[in-house]
PDB file of C-alpha atoms in Angstrom:
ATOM      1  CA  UNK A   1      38.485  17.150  -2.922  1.00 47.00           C
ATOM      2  CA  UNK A   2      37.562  14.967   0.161  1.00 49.00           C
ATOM      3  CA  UNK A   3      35.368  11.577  -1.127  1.00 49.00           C
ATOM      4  CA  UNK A   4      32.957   9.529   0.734  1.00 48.00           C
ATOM      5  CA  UNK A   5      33.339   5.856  -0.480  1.00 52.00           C
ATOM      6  CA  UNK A   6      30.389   3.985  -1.810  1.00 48.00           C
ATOM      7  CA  UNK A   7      30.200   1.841   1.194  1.00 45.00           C
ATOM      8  CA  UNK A   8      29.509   4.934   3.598  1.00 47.00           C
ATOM      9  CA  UNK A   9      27.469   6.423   1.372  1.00 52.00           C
ATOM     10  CA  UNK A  10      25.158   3.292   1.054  1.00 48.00           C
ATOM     11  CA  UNK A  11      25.022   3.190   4.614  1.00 50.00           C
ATOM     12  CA  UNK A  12      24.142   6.958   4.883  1.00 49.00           C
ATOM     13  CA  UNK A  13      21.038   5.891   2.428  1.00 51.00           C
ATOM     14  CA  UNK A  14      19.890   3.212   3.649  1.00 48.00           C
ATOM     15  CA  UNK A  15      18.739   5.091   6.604  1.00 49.00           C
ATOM     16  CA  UNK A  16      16.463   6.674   3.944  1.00 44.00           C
ATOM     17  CA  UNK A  17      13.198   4.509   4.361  1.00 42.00           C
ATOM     18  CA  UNK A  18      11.868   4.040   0.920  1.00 40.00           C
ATOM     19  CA  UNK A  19       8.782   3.335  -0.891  1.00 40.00           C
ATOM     20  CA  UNK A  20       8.530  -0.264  -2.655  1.00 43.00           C
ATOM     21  CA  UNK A  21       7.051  -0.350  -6.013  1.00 42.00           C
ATOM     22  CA  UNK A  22       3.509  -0.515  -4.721  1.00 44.00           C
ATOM     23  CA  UNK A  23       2.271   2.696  -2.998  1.00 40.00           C
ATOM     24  CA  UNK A  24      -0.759   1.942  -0.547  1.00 41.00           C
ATOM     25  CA  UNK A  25      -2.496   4.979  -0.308  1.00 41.00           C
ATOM     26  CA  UNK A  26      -5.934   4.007   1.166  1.00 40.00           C
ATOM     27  CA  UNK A  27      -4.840   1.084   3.190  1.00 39.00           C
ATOM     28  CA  UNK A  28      -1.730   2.369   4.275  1.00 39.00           C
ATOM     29  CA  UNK A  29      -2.462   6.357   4.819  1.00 40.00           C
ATOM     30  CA  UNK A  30      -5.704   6.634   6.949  1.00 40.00           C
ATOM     31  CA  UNK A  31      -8.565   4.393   5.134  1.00 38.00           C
ATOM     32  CA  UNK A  32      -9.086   6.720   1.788  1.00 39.00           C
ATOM     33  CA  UNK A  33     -12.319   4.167   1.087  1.00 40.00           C
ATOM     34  CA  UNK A  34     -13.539   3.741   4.847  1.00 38.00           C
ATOM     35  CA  UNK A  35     -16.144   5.209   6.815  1.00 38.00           C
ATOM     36  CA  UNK A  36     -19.906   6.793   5.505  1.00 38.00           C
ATOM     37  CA  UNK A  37     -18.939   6.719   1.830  1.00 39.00           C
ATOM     38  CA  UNK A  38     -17.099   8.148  -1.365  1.00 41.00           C
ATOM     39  CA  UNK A  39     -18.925  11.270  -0.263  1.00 42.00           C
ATOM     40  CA  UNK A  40     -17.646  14.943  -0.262  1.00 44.00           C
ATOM     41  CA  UNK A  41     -17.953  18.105  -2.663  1.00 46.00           C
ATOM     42  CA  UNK A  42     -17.998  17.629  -5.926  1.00 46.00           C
ATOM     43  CA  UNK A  43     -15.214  19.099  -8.194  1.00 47.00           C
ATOM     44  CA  UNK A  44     -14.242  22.365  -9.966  1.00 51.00           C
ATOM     45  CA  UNK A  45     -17.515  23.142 -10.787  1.00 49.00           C
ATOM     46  CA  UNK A  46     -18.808  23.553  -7.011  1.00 48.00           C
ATOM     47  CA  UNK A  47     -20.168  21.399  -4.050  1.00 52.00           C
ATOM     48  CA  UNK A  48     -22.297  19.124  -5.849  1.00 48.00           C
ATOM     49  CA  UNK A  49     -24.353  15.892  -4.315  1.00 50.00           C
ATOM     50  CA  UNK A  50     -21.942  13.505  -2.469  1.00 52.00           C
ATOM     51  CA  UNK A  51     -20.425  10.960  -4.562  1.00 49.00           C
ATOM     52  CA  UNK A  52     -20.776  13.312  -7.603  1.00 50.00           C
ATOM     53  CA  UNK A  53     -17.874  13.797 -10.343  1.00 52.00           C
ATOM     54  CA  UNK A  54     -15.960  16.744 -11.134  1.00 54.00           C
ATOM     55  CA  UNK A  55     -18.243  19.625 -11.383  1.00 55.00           C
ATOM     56  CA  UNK A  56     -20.777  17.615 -10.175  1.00 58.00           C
ATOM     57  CA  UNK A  57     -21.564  15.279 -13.061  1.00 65.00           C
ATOM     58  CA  UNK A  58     -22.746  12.041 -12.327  1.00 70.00           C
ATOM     59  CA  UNK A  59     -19.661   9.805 -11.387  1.00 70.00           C
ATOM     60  CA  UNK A  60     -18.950   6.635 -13.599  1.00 74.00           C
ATOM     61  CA  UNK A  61     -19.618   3.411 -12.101  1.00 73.00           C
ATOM     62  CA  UNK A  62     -16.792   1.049 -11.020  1.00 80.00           C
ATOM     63  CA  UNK A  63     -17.605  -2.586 -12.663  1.00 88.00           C
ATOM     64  CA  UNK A  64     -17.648  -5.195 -10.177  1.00 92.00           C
ATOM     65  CA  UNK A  65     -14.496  -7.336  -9.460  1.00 94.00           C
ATOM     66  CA  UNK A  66     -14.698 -11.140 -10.238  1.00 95.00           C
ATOM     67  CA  UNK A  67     -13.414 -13.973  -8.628  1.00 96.00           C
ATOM     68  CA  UNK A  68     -10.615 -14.597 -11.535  1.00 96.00           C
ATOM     69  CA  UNK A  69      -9.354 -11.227 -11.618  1.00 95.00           C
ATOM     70  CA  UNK A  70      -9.127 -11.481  -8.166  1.00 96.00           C
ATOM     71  CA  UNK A  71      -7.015 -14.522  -8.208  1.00 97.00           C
ATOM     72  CA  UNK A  72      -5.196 -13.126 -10.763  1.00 96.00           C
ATOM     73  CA  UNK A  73      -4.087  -9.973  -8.557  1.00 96.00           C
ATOM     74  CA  UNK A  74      -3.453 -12.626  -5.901  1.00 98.00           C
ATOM     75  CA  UNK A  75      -1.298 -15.076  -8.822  1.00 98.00           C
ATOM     76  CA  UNK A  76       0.711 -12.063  -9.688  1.00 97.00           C
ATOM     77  CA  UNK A  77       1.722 -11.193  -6.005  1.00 97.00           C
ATOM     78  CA  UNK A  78       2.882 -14.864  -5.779  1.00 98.00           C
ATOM     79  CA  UNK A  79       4.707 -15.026  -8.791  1.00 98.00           C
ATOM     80  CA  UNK A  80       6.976 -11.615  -7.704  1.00 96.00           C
ATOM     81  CA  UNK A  81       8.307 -13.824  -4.703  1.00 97.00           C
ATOM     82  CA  UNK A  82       8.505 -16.740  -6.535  1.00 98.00           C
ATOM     83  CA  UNK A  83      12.456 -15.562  -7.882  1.00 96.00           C
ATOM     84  CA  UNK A  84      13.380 -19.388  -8.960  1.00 97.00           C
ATOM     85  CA  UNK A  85       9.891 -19.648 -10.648  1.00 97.00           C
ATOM     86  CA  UNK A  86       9.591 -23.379  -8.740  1.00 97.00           C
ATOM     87  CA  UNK A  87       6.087 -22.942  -7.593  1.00 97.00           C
ATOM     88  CA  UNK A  88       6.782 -22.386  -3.898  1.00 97.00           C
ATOM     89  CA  UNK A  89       7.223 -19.382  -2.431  1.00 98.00           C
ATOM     90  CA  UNK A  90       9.844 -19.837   0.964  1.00 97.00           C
ATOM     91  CA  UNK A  91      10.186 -17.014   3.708  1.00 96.00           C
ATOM     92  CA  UNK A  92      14.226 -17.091   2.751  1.00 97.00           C
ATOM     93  CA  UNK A  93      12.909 -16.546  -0.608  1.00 97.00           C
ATOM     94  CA  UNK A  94      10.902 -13.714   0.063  1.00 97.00           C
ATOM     95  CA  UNK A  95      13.319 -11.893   2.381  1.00 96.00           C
ATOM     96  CA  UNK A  96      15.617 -11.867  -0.714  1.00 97.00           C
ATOM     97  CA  UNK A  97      13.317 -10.570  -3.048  1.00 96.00           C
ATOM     98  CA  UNK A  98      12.608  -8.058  -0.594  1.00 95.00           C
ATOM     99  CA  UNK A  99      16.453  -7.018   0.043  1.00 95.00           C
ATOM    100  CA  UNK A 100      17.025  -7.154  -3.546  1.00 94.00           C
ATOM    101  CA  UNK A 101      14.485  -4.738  -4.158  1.00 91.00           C
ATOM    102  CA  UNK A 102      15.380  -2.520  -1.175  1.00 91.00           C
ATOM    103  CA  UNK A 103      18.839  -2.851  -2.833  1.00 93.00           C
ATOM    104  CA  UNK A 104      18.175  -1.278  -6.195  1.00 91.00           C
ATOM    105  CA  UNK A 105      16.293   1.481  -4.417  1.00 88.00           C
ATOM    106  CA  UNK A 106      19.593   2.502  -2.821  1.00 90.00           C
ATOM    107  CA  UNK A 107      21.873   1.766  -5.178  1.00 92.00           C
ATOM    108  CA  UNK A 108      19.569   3.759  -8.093  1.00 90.00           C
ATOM    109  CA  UNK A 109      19.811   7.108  -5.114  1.00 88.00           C
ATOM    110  CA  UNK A 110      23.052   6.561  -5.319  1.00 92.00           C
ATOM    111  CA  UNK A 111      23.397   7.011  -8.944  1.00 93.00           C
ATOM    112  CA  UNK A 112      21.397  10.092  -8.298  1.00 89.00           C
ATOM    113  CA  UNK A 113      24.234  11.722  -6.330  1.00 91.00           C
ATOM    114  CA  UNK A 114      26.914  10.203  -7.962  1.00 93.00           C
ATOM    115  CA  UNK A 115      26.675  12.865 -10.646  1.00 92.00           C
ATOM    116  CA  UNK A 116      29.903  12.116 -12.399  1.00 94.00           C
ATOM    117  CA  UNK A 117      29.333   8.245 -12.658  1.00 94.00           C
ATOM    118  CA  UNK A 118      32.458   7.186 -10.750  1.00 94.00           C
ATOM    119  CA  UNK A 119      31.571   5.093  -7.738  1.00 93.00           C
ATOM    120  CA  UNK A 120      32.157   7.771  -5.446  1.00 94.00           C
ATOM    121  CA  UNK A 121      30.060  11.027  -3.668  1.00 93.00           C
ATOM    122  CA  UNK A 122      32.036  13.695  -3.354  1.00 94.00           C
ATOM    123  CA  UNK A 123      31.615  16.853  -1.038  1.00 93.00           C
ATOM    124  CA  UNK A 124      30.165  18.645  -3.975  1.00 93.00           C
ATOM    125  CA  UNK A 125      27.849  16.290  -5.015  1.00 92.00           C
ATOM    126  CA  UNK A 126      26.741  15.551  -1.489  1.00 89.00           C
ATOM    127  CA  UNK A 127      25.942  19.173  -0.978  1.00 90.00           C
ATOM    128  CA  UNK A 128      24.454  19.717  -4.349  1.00 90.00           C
ATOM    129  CA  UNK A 129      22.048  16.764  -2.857  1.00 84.00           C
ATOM    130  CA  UNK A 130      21.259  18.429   0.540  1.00 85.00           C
ATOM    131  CA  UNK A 131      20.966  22.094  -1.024  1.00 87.00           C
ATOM    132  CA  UNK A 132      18.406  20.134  -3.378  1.00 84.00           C
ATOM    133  CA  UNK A 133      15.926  19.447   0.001  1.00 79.00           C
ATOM    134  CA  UNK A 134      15.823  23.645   0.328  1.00 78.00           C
ATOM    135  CA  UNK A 135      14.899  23.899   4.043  1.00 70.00           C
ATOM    136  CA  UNK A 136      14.514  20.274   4.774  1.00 60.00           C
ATOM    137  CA  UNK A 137      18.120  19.839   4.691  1.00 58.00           C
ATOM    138  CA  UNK A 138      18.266  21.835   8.059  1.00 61.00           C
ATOM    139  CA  UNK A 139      16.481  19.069   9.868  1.00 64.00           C
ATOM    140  CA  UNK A 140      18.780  16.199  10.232  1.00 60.00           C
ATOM    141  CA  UNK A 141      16.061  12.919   9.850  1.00 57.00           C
ATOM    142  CA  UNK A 142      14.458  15.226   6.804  1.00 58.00           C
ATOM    143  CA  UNK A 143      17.689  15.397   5.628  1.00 56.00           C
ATOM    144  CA  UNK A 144      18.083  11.655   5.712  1.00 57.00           C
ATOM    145  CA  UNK A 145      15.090  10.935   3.607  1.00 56.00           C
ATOM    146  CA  UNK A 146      13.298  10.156   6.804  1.00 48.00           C
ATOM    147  CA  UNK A 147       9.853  11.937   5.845  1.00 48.00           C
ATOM    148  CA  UNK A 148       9.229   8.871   2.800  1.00 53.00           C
ATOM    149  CA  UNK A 149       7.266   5.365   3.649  1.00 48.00           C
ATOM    150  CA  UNK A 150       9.031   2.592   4.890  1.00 61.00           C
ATOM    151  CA  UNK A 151       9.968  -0.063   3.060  1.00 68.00           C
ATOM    152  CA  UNK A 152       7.637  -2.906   4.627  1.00 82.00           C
ATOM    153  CA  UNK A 153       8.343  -6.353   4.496  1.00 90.00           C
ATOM    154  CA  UNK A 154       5.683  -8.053   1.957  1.00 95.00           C
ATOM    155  CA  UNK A 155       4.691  -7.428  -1.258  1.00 95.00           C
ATOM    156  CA  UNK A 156       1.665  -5.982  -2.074  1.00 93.00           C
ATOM    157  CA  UNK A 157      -0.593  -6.714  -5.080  1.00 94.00           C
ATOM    158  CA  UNK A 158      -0.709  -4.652  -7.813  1.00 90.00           C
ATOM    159  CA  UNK A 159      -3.736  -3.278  -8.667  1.00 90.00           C
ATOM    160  CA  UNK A 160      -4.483  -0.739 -10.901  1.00 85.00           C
ATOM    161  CA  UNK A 161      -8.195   1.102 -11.985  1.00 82.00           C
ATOM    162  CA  UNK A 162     -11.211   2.714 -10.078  1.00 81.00           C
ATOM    163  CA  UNK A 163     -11.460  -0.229  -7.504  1.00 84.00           C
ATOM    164  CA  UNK A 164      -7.515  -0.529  -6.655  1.00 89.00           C
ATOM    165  CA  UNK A 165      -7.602   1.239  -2.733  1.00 89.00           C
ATOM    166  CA  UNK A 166     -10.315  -1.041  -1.891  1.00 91.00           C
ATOM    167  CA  UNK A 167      -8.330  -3.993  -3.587  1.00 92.00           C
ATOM    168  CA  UNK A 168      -5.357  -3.146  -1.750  1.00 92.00           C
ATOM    169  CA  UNK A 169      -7.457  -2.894   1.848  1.00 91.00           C
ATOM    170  CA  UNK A 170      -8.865  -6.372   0.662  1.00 95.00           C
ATOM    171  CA  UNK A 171      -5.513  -8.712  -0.674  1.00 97.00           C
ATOM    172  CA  UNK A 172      -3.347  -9.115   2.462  1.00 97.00           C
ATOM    173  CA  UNK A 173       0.184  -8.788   1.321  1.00 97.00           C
ATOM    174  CA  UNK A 174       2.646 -11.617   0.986  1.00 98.00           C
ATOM    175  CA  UNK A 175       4.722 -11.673   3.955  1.00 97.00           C
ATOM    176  CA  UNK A 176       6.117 -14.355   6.293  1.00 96.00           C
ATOM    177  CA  UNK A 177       3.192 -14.063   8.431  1.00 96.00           C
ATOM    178  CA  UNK A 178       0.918 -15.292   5.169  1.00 97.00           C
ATOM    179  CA  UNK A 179       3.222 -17.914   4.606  1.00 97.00           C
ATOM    180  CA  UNK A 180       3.217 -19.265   7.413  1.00 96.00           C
ATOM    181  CA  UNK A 181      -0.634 -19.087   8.397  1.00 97.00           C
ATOM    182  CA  UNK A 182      -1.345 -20.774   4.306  1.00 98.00           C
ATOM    183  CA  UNK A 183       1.125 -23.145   4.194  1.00 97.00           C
ATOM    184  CA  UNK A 184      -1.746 -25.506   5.176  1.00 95.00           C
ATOM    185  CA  UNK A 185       0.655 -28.901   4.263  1.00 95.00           C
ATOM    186  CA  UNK A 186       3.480 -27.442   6.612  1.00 92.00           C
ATOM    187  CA  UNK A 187       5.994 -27.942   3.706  1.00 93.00           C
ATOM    188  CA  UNK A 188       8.807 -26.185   2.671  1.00 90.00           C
ATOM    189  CA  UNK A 189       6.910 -23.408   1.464  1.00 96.00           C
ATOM    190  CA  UNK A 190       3.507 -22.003   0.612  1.00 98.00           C
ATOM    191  CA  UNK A 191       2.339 -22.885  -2.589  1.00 98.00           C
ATOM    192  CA  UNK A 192       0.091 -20.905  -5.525  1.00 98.00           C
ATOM    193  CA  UNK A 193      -2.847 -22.496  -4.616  1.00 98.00           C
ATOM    194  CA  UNK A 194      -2.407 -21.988  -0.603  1.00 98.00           C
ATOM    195  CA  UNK A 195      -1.748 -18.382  -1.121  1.00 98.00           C
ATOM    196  CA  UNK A 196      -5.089 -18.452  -3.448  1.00 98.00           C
ATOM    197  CA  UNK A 197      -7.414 -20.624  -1.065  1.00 98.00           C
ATOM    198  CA  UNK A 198      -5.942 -18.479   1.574  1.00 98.00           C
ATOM    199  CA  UNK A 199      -7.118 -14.949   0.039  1.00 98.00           C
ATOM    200  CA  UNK A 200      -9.967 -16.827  -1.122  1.00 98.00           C
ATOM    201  CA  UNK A 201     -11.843 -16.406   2.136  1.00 97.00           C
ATOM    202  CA  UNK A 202     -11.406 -12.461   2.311  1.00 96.00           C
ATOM    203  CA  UNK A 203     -13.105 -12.386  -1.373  1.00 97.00           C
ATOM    204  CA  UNK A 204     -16.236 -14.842   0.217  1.00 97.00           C
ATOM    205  CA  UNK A 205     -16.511 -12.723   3.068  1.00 95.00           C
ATOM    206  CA  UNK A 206     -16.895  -9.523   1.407  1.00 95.00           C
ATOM    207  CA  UNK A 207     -19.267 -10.954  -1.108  1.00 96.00           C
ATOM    208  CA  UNK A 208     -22.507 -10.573   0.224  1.00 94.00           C
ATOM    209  CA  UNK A 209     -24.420 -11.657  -1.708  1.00 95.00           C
ATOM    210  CA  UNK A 210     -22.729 -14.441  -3.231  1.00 96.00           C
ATOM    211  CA  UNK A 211     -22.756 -13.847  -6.903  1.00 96.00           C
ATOM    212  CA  UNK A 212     -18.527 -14.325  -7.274  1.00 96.00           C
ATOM    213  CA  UNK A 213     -18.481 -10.790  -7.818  1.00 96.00           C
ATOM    214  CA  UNK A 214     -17.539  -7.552  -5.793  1.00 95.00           C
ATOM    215  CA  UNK A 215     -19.488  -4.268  -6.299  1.00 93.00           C
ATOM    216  CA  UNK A 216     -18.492  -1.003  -5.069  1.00 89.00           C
ATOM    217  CA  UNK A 217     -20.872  -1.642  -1.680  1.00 91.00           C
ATOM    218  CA  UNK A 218     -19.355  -5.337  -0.635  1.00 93.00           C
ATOM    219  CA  UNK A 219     -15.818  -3.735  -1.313  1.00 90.00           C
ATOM    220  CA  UNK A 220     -16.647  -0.880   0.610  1.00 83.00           C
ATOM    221  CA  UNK A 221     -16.036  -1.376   4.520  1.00 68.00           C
ATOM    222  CA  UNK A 222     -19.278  -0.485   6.739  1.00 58.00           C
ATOM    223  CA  UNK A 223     -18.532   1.845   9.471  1.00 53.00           C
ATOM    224  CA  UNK A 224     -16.323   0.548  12.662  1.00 50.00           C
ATOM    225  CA  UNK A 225     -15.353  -2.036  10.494  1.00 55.00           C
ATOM    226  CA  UNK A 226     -11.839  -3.062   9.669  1.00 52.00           C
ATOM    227  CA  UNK A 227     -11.410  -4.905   6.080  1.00 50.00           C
ATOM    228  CA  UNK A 228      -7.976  -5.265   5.555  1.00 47.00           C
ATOM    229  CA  UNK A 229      -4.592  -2.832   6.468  1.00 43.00           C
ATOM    230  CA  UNK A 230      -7.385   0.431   6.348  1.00 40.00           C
ATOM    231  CA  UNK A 231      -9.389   1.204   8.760  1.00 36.00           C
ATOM    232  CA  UNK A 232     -13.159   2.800   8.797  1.00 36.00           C
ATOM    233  CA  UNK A 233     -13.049   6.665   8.216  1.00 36.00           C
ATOM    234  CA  UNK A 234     -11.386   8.971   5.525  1.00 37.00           C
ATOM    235  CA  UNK A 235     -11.797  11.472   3.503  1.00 37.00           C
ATOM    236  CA  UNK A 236     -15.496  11.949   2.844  1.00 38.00           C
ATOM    237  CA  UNK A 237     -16.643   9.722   5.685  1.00 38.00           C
ATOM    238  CA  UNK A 238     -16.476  10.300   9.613  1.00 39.00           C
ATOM    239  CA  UNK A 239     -14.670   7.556  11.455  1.00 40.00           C
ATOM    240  CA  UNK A 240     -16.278   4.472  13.028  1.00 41.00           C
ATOM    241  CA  UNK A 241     -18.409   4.484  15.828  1.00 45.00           C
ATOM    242  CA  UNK A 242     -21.875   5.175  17.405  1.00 47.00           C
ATOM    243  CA  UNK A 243     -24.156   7.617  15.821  1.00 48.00           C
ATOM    244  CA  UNK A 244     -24.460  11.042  17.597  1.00 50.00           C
ATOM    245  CA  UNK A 245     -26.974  11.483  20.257  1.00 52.00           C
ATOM    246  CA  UNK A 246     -30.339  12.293  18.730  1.00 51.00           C
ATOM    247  CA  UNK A 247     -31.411  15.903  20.091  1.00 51.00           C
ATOM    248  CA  UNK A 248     -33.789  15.985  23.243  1.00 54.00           C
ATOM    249  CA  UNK A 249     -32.593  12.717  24.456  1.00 52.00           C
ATOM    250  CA  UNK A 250     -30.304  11.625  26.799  1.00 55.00           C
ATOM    251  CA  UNK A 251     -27.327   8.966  25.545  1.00 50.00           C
ATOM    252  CA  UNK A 252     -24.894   6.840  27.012  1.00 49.00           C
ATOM    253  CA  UNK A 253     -21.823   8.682  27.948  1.00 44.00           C
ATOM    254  CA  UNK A 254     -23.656  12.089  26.808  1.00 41.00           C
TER     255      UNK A 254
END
């Protein structure tokens, strides 16, 4: 039986775009946290008040986030594109991390396919692959994977727990744009405590109130406003912009 090498086969996925580690939804997928609120119905047990739990108990408040484990969201990030663990973080140095991770994506959807373990796709197991997809295998870029993310060029914090989409809108990702706009010594790379003093300034702007901590409100971006990658607007909140016309008078536009 006919067999597609590995080198054709790695080209055929790599036109798959793939999701990193770090899913954004929030940030990434149309502002999850923007806009009036964590409003909406409540869960199984029926409407509810907005912001109410499932069935609408009352909802558990997030704690607040604090300035060190902020920085230690933001340490984290640095350290994953810090490969030779020298303190500096250099954009040739990131674009590797990045490939290599792009890499094992492929290479671990190849292993998928290559159901007998020997290097090599055969027309069986290519088909068993497509036939997998059901209908999406008659559309050739669904077909190619091409309904996943892309895999984006920075890494992205890792957050975890109730206050991670907001996190995520808040941390601007590693990339070679960061580097370049915190390498504040113009050395050879950007440093741990660039990259901190750097995200530093998004964590003092959304603290209000200037207690070194973030509650659910400062985190939360007001309407129209853009914090980070997410934008006002989402589920449970109408986008940003002006209030409707009050009734009986006569508006702008109206």
């Amino acid at each position: 039986m006919r067999k597609i090498s590995l080198v054709l086969a790695a080209m055929l996925l790599v036109q798959s775009p793939l999701v990193l580690a770090q899913s954004m939804p929030g940030g990434m997928g149309g502002g999850g946290m923007g806009g009036s609120g964590m409003g909406g119905g409540g869960g199984p047990g029926g409407p509810g008040a907005p912001g109410s739990g499932p069935g609408g108990g009352k909802p558990r408040a997030p704690k607040p986030v604090k300035r060190h484990a902020y920085d230690k969201i933001v340490a984290t990030m640095f350290e994953a594109g810090d490969a030779d663990r020298n303190g500096i973080v250099t954009l040739d140095e990131l674009r590797a991390v990045i490939a290599a991770r792009r890499e094992a994506v492929i290479l671990e959807r190849f292993a998928a396919l290559d159901s007998d373990g020997d290097k090599m796709i055969s027309q069986a197991e290519f088909v068993a692959w497509q036939s997998s997809m059901g209908s999406a295998a008659s559309d050739e870029r669904a077909a190619m994977g091409a309904r996943a993310a892309i895999i984006t060029d920075a890494l992205a914090p890792g957050v975890k727990g109730d206050n991670a989409f907001a996190l995520l809108d808040l941390i601007e990702p590693l990339s070679g744009t960061v580097i370049a706009a915190a390498n504040t010594n113009y050395d050879a790379g950007l440093s741990l405590e660039e990259l901190l003093a750097y995200e530093a300034k998004r964590f003092e702007a959304a603290d209000k109130n200037g207690d070194g901590a973030l509650s659910m409100d400062e985190l939360r971006p007001r309407d129209g406003e853009k914090q980070g990658p997410g934008r006002a607007g989402g589920p449970g909140g109408g986008a940003g912009g002006p209030p409707p016309c009050p009734p009986g008078q006569t508006c702008g536009g109206a």
